[in-house]
Short mmCIF file of N, CA and C in Angstrom, two decimals:
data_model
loop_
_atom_site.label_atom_id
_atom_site.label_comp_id
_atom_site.label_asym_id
_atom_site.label_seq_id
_atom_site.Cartn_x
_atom_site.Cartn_y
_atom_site.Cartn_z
N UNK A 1 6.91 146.16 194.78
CA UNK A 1 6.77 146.73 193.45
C UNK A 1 7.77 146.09 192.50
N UNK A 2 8.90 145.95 193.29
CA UNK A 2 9.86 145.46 192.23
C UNK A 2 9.23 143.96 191.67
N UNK A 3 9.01 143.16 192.86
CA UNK A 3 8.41 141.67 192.52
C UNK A 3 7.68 141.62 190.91
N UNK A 4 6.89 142.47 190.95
CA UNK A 4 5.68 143.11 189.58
C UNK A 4 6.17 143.73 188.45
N UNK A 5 7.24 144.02 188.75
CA UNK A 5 7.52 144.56 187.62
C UNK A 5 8.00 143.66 186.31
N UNK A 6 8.66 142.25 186.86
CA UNK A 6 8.81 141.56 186.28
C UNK A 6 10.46 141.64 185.59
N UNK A 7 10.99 141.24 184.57
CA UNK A 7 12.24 140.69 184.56
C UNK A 7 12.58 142.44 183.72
N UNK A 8 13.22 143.29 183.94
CA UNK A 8 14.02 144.21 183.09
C UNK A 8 12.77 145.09 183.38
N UNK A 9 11.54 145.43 184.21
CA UNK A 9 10.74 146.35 183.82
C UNK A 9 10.86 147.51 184.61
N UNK A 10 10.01 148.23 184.61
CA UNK A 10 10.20 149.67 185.38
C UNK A 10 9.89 149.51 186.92
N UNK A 11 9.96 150.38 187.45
CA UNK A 11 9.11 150.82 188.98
C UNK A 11 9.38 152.52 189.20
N UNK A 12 7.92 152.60 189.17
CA UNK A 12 7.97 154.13 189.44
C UNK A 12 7.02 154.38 190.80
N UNK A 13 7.78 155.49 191.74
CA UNK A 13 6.92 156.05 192.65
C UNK A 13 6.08 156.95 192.93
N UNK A 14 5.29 157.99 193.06
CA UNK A 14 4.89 159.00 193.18
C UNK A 14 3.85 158.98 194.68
N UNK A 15 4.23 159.81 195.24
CA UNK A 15 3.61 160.46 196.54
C UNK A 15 2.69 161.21 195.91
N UNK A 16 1.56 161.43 195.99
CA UNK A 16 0.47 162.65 195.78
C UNK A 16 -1.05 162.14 196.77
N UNK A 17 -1.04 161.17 197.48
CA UNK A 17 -2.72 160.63 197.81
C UNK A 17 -2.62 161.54 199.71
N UNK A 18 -3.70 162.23 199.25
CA UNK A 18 -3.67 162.97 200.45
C UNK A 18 -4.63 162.08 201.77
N UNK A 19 -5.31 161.31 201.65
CA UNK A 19 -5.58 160.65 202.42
C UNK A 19 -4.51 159.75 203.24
N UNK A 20 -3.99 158.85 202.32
CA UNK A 20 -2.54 158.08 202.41
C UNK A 20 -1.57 159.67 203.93
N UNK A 21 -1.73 160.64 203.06
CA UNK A 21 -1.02 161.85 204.31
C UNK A 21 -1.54 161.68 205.58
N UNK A 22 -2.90 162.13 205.51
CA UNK A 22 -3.53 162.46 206.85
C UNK A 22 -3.54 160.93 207.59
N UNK A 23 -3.10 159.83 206.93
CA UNK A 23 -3.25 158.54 208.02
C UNK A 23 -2.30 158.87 208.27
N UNK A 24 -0.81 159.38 207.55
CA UNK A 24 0.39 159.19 208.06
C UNK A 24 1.23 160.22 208.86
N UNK A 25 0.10 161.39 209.34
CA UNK A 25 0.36 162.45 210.05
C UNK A 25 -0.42 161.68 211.57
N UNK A 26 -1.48 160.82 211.16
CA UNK A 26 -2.40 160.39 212.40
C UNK A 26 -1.22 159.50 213.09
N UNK A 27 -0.15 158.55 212.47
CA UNK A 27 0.42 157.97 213.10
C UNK A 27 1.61 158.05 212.93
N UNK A 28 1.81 159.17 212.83
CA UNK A 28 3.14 159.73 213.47
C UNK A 28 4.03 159.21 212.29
N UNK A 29 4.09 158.95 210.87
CA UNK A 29 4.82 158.29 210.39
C UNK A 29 5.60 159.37 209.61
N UNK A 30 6.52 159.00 208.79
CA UNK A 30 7.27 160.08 207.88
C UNK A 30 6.93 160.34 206.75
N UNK A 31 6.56 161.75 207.28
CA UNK A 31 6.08 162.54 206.06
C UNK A 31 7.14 163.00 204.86
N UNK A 32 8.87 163.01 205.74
CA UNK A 32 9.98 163.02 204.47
C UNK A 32 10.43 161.88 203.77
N UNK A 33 9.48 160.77 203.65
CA UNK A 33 9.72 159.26 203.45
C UNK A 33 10.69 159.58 201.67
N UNK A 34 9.77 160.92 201.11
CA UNK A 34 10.65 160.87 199.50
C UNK A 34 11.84 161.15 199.61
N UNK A 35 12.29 161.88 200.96
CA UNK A 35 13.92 162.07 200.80
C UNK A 35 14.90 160.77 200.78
N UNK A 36 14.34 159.55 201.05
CA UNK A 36 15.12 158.25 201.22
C UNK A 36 14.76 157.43 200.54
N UNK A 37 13.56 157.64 199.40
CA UNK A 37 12.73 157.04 197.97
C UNK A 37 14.49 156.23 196.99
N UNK A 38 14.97 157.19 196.89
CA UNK A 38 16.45 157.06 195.93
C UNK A 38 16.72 155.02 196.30
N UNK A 39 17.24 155.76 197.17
CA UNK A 39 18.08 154.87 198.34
C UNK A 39 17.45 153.42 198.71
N UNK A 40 16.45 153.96 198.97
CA UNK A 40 15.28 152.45 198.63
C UNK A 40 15.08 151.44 197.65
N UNK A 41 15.27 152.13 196.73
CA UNK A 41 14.96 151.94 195.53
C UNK A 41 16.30 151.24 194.90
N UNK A 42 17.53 151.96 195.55
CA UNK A 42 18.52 151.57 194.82
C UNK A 42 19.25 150.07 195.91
N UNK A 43 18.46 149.76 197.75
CA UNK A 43 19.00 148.91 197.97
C UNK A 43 17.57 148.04 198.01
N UNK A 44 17.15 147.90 197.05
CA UNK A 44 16.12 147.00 196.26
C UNK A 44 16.47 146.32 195.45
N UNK A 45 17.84 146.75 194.25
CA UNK A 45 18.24 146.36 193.25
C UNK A 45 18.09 146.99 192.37
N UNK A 46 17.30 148.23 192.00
CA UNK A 46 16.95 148.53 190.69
C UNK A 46 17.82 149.20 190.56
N UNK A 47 17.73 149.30 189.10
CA UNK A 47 19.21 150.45 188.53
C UNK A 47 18.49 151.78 188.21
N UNK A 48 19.58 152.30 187.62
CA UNK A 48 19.32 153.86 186.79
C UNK A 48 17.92 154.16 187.28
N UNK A 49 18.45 154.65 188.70
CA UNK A 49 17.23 155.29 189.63
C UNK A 49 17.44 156.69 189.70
N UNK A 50 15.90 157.34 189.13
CA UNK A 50 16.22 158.39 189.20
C UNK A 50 15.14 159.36 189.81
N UNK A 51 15.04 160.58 189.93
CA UNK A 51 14.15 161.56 191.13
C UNK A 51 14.04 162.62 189.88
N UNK A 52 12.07 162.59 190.58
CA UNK A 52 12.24 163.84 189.88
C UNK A 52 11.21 165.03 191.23
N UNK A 53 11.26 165.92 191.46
CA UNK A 53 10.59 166.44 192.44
C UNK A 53 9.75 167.94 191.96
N UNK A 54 8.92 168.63 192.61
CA UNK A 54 8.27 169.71 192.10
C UNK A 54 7.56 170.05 193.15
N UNK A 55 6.95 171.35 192.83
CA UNK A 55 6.33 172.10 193.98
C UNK A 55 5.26 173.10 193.35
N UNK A 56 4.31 172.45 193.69
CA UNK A 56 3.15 172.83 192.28
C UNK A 56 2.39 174.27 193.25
N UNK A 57 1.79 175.35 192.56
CA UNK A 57 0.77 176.21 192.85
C UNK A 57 -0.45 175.76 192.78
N UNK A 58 -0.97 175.94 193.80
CA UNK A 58 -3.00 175.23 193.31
C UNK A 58 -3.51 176.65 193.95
N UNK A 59 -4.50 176.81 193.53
CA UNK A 59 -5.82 177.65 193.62
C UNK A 59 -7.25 177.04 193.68
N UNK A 60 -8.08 178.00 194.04
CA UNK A 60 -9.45 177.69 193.49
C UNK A 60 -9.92 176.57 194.20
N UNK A 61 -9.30 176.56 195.70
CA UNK A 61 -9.74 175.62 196.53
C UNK A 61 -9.51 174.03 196.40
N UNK A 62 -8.02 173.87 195.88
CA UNK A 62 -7.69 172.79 195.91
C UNK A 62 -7.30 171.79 196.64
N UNK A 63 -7.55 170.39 196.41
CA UNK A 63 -7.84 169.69 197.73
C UNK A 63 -6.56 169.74 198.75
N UNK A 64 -5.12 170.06 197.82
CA UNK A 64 -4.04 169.63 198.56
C UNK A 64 -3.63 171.33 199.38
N UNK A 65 -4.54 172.28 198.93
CA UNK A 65 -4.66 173.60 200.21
C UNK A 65 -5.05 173.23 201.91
N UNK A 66 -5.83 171.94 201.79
CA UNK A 66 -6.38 171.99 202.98
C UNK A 66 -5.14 170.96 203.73
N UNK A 67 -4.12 170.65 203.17
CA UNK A 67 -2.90 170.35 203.88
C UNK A 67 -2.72 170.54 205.32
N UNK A 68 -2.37 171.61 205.03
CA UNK A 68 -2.37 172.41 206.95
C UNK A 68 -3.43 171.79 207.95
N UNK A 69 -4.90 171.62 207.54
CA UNK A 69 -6.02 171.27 208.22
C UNK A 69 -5.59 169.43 208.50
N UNK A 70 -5.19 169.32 207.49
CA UNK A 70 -5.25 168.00 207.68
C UNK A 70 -4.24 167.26 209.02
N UNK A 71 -2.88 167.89 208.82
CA UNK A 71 -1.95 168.11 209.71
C UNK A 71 -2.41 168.30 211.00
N UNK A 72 -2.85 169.43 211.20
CA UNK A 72 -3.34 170.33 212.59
C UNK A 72 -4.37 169.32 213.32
N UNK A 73 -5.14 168.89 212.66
CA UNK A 73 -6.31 168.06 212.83
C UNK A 73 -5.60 166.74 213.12
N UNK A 74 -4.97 165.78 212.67
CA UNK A 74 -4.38 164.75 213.14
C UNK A 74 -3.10 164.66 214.03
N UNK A 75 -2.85 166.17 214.28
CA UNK A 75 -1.83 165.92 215.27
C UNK A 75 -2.29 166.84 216.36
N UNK A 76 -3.48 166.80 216.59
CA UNK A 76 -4.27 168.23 217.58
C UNK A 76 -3.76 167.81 218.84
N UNK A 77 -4.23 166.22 219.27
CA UNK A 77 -3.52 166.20 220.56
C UNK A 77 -2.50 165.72 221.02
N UNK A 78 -1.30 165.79 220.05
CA UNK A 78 -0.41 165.82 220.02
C UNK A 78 0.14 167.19 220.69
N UNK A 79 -0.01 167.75 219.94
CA UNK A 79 0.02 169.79 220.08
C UNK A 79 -0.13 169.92 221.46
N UNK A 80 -1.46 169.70 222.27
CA UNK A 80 -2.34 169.99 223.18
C UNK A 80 -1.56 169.02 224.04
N UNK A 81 -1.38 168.47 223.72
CA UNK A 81 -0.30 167.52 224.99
C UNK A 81 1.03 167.94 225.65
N UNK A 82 1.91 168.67 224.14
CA UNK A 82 3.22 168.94 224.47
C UNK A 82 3.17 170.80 224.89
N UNK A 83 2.01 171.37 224.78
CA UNK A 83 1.75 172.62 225.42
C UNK A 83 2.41 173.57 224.32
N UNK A 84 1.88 172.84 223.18
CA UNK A 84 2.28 174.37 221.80
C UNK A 84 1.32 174.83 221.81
N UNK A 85 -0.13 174.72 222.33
CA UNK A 85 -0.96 175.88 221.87
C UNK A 85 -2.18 175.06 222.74
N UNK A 86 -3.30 176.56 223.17
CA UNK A 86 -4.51 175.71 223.94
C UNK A 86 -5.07 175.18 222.66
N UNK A 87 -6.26 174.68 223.55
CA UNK A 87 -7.40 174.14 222.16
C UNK A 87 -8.43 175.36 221.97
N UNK A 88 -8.27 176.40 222.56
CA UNK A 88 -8.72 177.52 222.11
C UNK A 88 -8.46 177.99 221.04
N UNK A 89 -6.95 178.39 221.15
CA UNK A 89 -6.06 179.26 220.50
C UNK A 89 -6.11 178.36 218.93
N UNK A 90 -6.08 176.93 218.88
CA UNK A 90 -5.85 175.67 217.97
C UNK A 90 -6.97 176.08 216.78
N UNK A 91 -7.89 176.21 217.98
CA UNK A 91 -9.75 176.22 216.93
C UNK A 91 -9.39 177.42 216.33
N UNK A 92 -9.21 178.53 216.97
CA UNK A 92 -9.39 179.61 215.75
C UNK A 92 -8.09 179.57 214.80
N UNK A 93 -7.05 179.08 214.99
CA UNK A 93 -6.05 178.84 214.32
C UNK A 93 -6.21 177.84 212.99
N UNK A 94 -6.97 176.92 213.44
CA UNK A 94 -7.84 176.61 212.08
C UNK A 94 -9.00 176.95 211.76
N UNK A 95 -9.74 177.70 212.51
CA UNK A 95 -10.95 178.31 211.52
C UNK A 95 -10.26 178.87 210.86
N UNK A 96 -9.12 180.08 210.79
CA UNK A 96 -8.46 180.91 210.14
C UNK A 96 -7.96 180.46 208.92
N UNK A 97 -7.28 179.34 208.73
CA UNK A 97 -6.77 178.51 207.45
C UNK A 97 -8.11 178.01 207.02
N UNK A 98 -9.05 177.74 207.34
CA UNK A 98 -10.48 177.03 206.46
C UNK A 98 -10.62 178.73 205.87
N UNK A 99 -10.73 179.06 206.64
CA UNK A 99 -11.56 180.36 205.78
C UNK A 99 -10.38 180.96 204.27
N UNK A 100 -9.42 180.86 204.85
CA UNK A 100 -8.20 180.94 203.64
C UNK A 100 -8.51 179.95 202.54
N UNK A 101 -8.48 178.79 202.82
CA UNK A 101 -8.47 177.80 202.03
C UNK A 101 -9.96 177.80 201.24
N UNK A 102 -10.44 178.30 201.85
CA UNK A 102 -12.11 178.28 200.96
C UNK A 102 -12.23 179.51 199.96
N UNK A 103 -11.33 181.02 200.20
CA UNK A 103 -10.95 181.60 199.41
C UNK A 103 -10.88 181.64 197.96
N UNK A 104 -11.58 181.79 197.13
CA UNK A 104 -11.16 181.45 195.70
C UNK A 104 -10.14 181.88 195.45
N UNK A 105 -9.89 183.10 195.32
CA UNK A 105 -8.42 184.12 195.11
C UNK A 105 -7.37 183.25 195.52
N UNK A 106 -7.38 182.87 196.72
CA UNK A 106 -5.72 182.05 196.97
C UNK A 106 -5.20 181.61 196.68
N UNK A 107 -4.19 181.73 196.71
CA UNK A 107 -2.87 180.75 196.06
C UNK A 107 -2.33 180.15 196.78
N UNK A 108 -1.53 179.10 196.86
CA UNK A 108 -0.67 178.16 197.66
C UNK A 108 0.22 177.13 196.98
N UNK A 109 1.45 177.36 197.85
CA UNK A 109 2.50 176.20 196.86
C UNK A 109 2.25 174.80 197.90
N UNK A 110 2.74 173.97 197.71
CA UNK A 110 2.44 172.39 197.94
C UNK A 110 3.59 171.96 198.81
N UNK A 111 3.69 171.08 199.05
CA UNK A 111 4.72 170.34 200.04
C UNK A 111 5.26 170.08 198.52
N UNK A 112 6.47 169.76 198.48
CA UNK A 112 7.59 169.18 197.50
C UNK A 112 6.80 167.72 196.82
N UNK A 113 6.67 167.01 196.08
CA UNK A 113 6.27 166.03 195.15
C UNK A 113 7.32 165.74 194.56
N UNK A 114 7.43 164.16 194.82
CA UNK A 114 8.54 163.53 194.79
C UNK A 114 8.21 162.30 193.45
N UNK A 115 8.79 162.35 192.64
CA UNK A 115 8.37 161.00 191.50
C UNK A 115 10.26 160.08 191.60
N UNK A 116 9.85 158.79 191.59
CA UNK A 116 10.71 157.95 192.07
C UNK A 116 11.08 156.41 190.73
N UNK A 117 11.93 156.63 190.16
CA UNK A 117 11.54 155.53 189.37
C UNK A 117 12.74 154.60 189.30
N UNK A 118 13.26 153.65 188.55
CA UNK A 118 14.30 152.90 187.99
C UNK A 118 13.92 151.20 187.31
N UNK A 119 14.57 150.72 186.91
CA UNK A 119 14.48 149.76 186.26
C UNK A 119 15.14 148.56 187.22
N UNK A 120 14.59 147.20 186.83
CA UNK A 120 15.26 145.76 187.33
C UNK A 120 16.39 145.52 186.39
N UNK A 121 17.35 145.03 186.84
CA UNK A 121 18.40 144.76 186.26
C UNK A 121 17.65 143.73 184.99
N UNK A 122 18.24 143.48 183.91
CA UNK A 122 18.37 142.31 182.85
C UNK A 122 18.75 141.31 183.72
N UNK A 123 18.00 140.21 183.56
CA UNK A 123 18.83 138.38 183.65
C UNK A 123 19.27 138.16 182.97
N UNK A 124 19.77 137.23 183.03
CA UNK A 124 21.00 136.41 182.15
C UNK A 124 19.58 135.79 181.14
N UNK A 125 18.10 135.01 182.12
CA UNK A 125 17.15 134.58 181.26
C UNK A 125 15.86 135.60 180.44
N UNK A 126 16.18 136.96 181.26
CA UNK A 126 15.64 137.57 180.09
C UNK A 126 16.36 137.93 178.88
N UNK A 127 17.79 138.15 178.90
CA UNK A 127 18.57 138.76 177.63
C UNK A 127 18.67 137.39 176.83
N UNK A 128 18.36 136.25 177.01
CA UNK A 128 18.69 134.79 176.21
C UNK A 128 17.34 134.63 175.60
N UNK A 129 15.99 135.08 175.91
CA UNK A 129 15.09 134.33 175.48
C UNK A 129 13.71 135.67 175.84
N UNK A 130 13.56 136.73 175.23
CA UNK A 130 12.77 137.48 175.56
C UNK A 130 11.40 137.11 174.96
N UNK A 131 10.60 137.51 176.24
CA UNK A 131 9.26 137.34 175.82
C UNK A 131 8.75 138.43 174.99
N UNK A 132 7.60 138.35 173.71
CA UNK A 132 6.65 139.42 173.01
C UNK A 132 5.77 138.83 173.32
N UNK A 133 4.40 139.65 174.34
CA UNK A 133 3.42 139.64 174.46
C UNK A 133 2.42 140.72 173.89
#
């Protein structure tokens, strides 16, 4: 990202693609990847890096309710391997959240949402000779 941004420009992050999740629950990857976003960012080079985070309410059957399903579902035999639960007990454990989640009435707060941004330093050849495009 930084490469693209080009000489003095921005880079911003944001986590929100729930597909992007469920691959990264399928392979085991880190789902707290925004807690170390900063840090990344800052041994990248960019400067005046800054976080912004939130934890939104959805209703009305929103896609990021079915969270849990998505989870449960890509780590089922995971679960079923390490002896947290049969695949009995699993199935109605998510029929139970589908039927929640299909709920109109419900409410639900979100996993944390992480926005990630900072700037490329100035060159010596952008501050001598700036481009207007």
């Amino acid at each position: 990202m930084s490469r693209r941004a080009g000489n003095s420009g921005s880079v911003l992050g944001f986590d929100s693609d729930p597909d992007l999740l469920e691959q990264t629950f399928a392979l085991r990857g880190d789902i707290n990847i925004g807690r170390r976003t900063v840090h990344m960012f800052r041994a990248c080079g960019l400067e005046d890096v800054q976080i912004r985070t939130s934890v939104q309410a959805v209703q009305d059957r929103h896609p990021y309710m079915r969270m849990p399903l998505i989870g449960a579902r890509a780590m089922r035999e995971r679960m079923l391997d390490a002896g947290l639960t049969t695949a009995r007990e699993l199935d109605r454990l998510i029929s139970g959240v589908e039927q929640a989640v299909n709920d109109p009435d419900r409410v639900q707060f979100t996993f944390t949402l992480v926005q990630v941004w900072g700037s490329k330093p100035l060159t010596l050849q952008s501050r001598e000779s700036p481009t207007w495009n």
